[in-house]
Tab-separated table of C-alpha atoms in Angstrom:
chain	number	residue	atom	x	y	z
B	1	MET	CA	-10.146	-58.466	-175.878
B	2	SER	CA	-8.192	-60.553	-173.340
B	3	LEU	CA	-8.075	-64.353	-173.601
B	4	LYS	CA	-10.302	-64.576	-170.506
B	5	ASP	CA	-12.871	-62.234	-172.049
B	6	MET	CA	-12.706	-64.133	-175.349
B	7	SER	CA	-13.280	-67.393	-173.463
B	8	LYS	CA	-16.365	-65.899	-171.786
B	9	PHE	CA	-17.662	-64.730	-175.167
B	10	ILE	CA	-17.134	-68.204	-176.659
B	11	SER	CA	-18.929	-69.679	-173.637
B	12	LEU	CA	-21.909	-67.390	-174.261
B	13	ILE	CA	-22.018	-68.495	-177.895
B	14	LEU	CA	-21.572	-72.253	-177.324
B	15	ARG	CA	-23.810	-72.530	-174.242
B	16	HIS	CA	-26.547	-70.000	-174.768
B	17	LYS	CA	-26.629	-67.806	-177.880
B	18	PRO	CA	-24.990	-69.147	-181.044
B	19	GLU	CA	-27.214	-66.791	-183.038
B	20	THR	CA	-25.185	-63.876	-181.603
B	21	ILE	CA	-22.600	-64.527	-184.329
B	22	GLY	CA	-24.932	-66.154	-186.843
B	23	ILE	CA	-24.053	-69.828	-186.313
B	24	MET	CA	-26.029	-72.912	-185.315
B	25	LEU	CA	-25.129	-75.825	-183.066
B	26	ASP	CA	-25.993	-79.378	-184.016
B	27	GLU	CA	-28.139	-81.555	-181.742
B	28	HIS	CA	-25.056	-82.498	-179.694
B	29	GLY	CA	-23.915	-78.916	-179.166
B	30	TRP	CA	-21.125	-78.968	-181.777
B	31	ALA	CA	-20.269	-75.824	-183.748
B	32	ASN	CA	-18.201	-75.724	-186.917
B	33	VAL	CA	-14.824	-74.230	-185.907
B	34	ASP	CA	-14.406	-72.250	-189.161
B	35	GLU	CA	-17.894	-70.761	-188.769
B	36	LEU	CA	-17.227	-69.923	-185.112
B	37	ILE	CA	-13.962	-68.149	-185.951
B	38	ALA	CA	-15.532	-66.301	-188.902
B	39	GLY	CA	-18.513	-65.234	-186.788
B	40	ILE	CA	-16.361	-63.927	-183.953
B	41	ASN	CA	-14.027	-62.192	-186.395
B	42	LYS	CA	-16.899	-59.904	-187.410
B	43	THR	CA	-16.359	-58.040	-184.131
B	44	HIS	CA	-13.211	-59.435	-182.454
B	45	PRO	CA	-10.019	-60.912	-183.887
B	46	LEU	CA	-9.717	-64.688	-183.389
B	47	ASP	CA	-7.611	-67.309	-185.152
B	48	MET	CA	-7.258	-71.066	-184.753
B	49	ALA	CA	-4.087	-70.811	-182.665
B	50	THR	CA	-5.813	-68.508	-180.171
B	51	LEU	CA	-8.891	-70.743	-180.046
B	52	GLU	CA	-6.685	-73.781	-179.360
B	53	GLN	CA	-4.901	-71.842	-176.616
B	54	ILE	CA	-8.234	-70.943	-174.995
B	55	VAL	CA	-9.403	-74.576	-175.069
B	56	VAL	CA	-6.130	-75.943	-173.648
B	57	GLU	CA	-5.608	-73.267	-170.993
B	58	ASP	CA	-9.182	-72.915	-169.748
B	59	GLU	CA	-8.924	-73.793	-166.062
B	60	LYS	CA	-12.466	-75.185	-165.972
B	61	GLN	CA	-12.010	-77.181	-169.193
B	62	ARG	CA	-15.219	-75.723	-170.595
B	63	TYR	CA	-14.640	-76.781	-174.210
B	64	SER	CA	-13.828	-79.822	-176.314
B	65	PHE	CA	-12.742	-80.249	-179.904
B	66	ASN	CA	-13.626	-83.296	-181.957
B	67	GLU	CA	-10.658	-85.445	-183.105
B	68	ASP	CA	-9.724	-83.398	-186.169
B	69	LYS	CA	-10.547	-80.030	-184.534
B	70	THR	CA	-13.191	-79.127	-187.112
B	71	LEU	CA	-15.905	-78.981	-184.415
B	72	ILE	CA	-16.013	-77.459	-180.924
B	73	ARG	CA	-18.571	-77.504	-178.115
B	74	ALA	CA	-19.071	-76.468	-174.515
B	75	ASN	CA	-18.837	-79.474	-172.212
B	76	GLN	CA	-21.824	-78.471	-170.067
B	77	GLY	CA	-23.783	-75.480	-168.813
B	78	HIS	CA	-26.117	-75.081	-171.774
B	79	SER	CA	-29.393	-73.221	-171.527
B	80	ILE	CA	-30.330	-74.337	-175.044
B	81	PRO	CA	-31.506	-77.919	-175.594
B	82	VAL	CA	-28.536	-80.009	-176.728
B	83	ASP	CA	-27.469	-83.574	-175.994
B	84	VAL	CA	-23.767	-83.506	-175.191
B	85	GLU	CA	-23.812	-87.312	-175.180
B	86	LEU	CA	-23.213	-87.770	-171.474
B	87	LYS	CA	-22.972	-91.293	-170.161
B	88	GLU	CA	-24.754	-92.221	-166.954
B	89	VAL	CA	-22.229	-92.839	-164.167
B	90	GLU	CA	-22.610	-94.046	-160.589
B	91	PRO	CA	-21.695	-91.089	-158.356
B	92	PRO	CA	-19.713	-91.151	-155.126
B	93	GLU	CA	-21.742	-91.431	-151.934
B	94	VAL	CA	-21.629	-87.651	-151.360
B	95	LEU	CA	-21.315	-84.682	-153.719
B	96	TYR	CA	-21.416	-80.970	-152.963
B	97	HIS	CA	-23.230	-77.893	-154.208
B	98	GLY	CA	-22.034	-74.360	-153.573
B	99	THR	CA	-24.391	-71.432	-153.797
B	100	GLY	CA	-24.922	-67.937	-152.417
B	101	GLU	CA	-26.707	-67.230	-149.160
B	102	LYS	CA	-29.488	-65.426	-151.073
B	103	TYR	CA	-30.623	-68.761	-152.614
B	104	VAL	CA	-30.874	-70.781	-149.377
B	105	ALA	CA	-34.600	-70.216	-148.717
B	106	SER	CA	-35.498	-71.324	-152.243
B	107	ILE	CA	-33.223	-74.392	-152.104
B	108	ASP	CA	-34.529	-75.380	-148.662
B	109	GLU	CA	-38.071	-75.250	-150.076
B	110	LEU	CA	-37.648	-76.587	-153.638
B	111	GLY	CA	-34.349	-78.483	-153.602
B	112	LEU	CA	-31.818	-77.880	-156.344
B	113	ILE	CA	-33.376	-77.185	-159.723
B	114	PRO	CA	-31.514	-76.336	-162.945
B	115	LYS	CA	-33.280	-72.971	-163.519
B	116	SER	CA	-32.052	-71.805	-166.947
B	117	ARG	CA	-29.605	-74.689	-167.412
B	118	LEU	CA	-30.291	-78.266	-168.435
B	119	TYR	CA	-28.746	-79.789	-165.291
B	120	VAL	CA	-27.845	-78.999	-161.693
B	121	HIS	CA	-24.050	-78.852	-161.359
B	122	LEU	CA	-22.410	-80.648	-158.435
B	123	SER	CA	-18.800	-80.792	-157.231
B	124	SER	CA	-16.881	-83.787	-155.967
B	125	ASP	CA	-15.215	-81.803	-153.175
B	126	GLU	CA	-16.231	-79.132	-150.695
B	127	GLU	CA	-13.457	-76.700	-151.699
B	128	THR	CA	-14.650	-76.511	-155.316
B	129	ALA	CA	-18.242	-76.060	-154.142
B	130	ARG	CA	-17.121	-73.189	-151.892
B	131	LYS	CA	-15.398	-71.463	-154.834
B	132	VAL	CA	-18.590	-71.802	-156.881
B	133	GLY	CA	-20.651	-70.436	-153.996
B	134	GLN	CA	-18.382	-67.405	-153.633
B	135	ARG	CA	-19.349	-66.307	-157.143
B	136	HIS	CA	-22.864	-65.753	-155.765
B	137	GLY	CA	-22.013	-63.789	-152.600
B	138	LYS	CA	-21.496	-65.303	-149.167
B	139	PRO	CA	-21.022	-69.035	-149.915
B	140	VAL	CA	-23.293	-71.749	-148.557
B	141	ILE	CA	-22.400	-75.401	-149.108
B	142	TYR	CA	-24.809	-78.314	-149.300
B	143	THR	CA	-23.904	-81.978	-149.198
B	144	VAL	CA	-25.878	-84.047	-151.665
B	145	LYS	CA	-26.695	-87.651	-150.748
B	146	SER	CA	-25.834	-88.731	-154.280
B	147	GLY	CA	-25.311	-92.408	-153.500
B	148	GLU	CA	-28.774	-92.631	-151.969
B	149	MET	CA	-30.258	-90.713	-154.910
B	150	TYR	CA	-28.612	-93.104	-157.371
B	151	ARG	CA	-29.906	-96.153	-155.475
B	152	ASP	CA	-33.359	-94.528	-155.594
B	153	GLY	CA	-33.160	-94.508	-159.414
B	154	ILE	CA	-31.953	-90.971	-160.129
B	155	SER	CA	-29.471	-90.725	-163.004
B	156	PHE	CA	-26.140	-88.928	-162.668
B	157	PHE	CA	-23.791	-87.855	-165.430
B	158	ARG	CA	-20.206	-86.647	-165.373
B	159	SER	CA	-19.003	-84.119	-167.927
B	160	VAL	CA	-15.570	-84.466	-169.503
B	161	ASN	CA	-14.219	-81.808	-167.137
B	162	GLY	CA	-15.354	-83.652	-163.998
B	163	ILE	CA	-18.528	-81.740	-163.131
B	164	TRP	CA	-21.344	-83.964	-161.866
B	165	LEU	CA	-24.739	-83.312	-163.458
B	166	VAL	CA	-28.233	-84.319	-162.382
B	167	LYS	CA	-31.694	-83.124	-163.465
B	168	GLU	CA	-32.617	-81.992	-159.931
B	169	VAL	CA	-31.923	-82.712	-156.252
B	170	PRO	CA	-35.022	-83.053	-154.053
B	171	VAL	CA	-34.816	-81.470	-150.572
B	172	LYS	CA	-34.670	-84.850	-148.802
B	173	TYR	CA	-31.214	-85.499	-150.309
B	174	LEU	CA	-29.720	-82.176	-149.181
B	175	GLU	CA	-27.956	-81.110	-146.007
B	176	ARG	CA	-26.621	-77.598	-145.487
B	177	ILE	CA	-23.137	-77.681	-143.985
B	178	GLY	CA	-22.074	-74.056	-144.062
């Protein structure tokens, strides 16, 4: 299994299905590193050095260790209920959301909703949003009036890897730009 494939497998475990390898996450999404390695080793070879390499080299910075590297968690993107201890942060005036053309009608009607995730993910720049949108087909970019939302009492969070998170974005705060 390549490092990229191993990273995707770890993401599946830490964000969605820890039971796949017989482990549990605590209420903050942390998994015991030894248990994670042992669980993965049932089907795929993994050691601590490789796990550390995956965490350090992951371009999206999906994972964090605790200080003594005995625990690991996904930084965001969970479909299972965990509290990754995000702090509320005032967002910039505008954020961006990239999606595929096939989702435009739904977004224009319902706004941005988290679907299977706990939060809607937003980008701080249009280029990143476009890259996200391309994963879903022909990309469509929305600007999000995040400053206005925040002033209207809607909470924003920023994950350790710089992704902006919000529970939902009502239609009135969205503008399609391409």
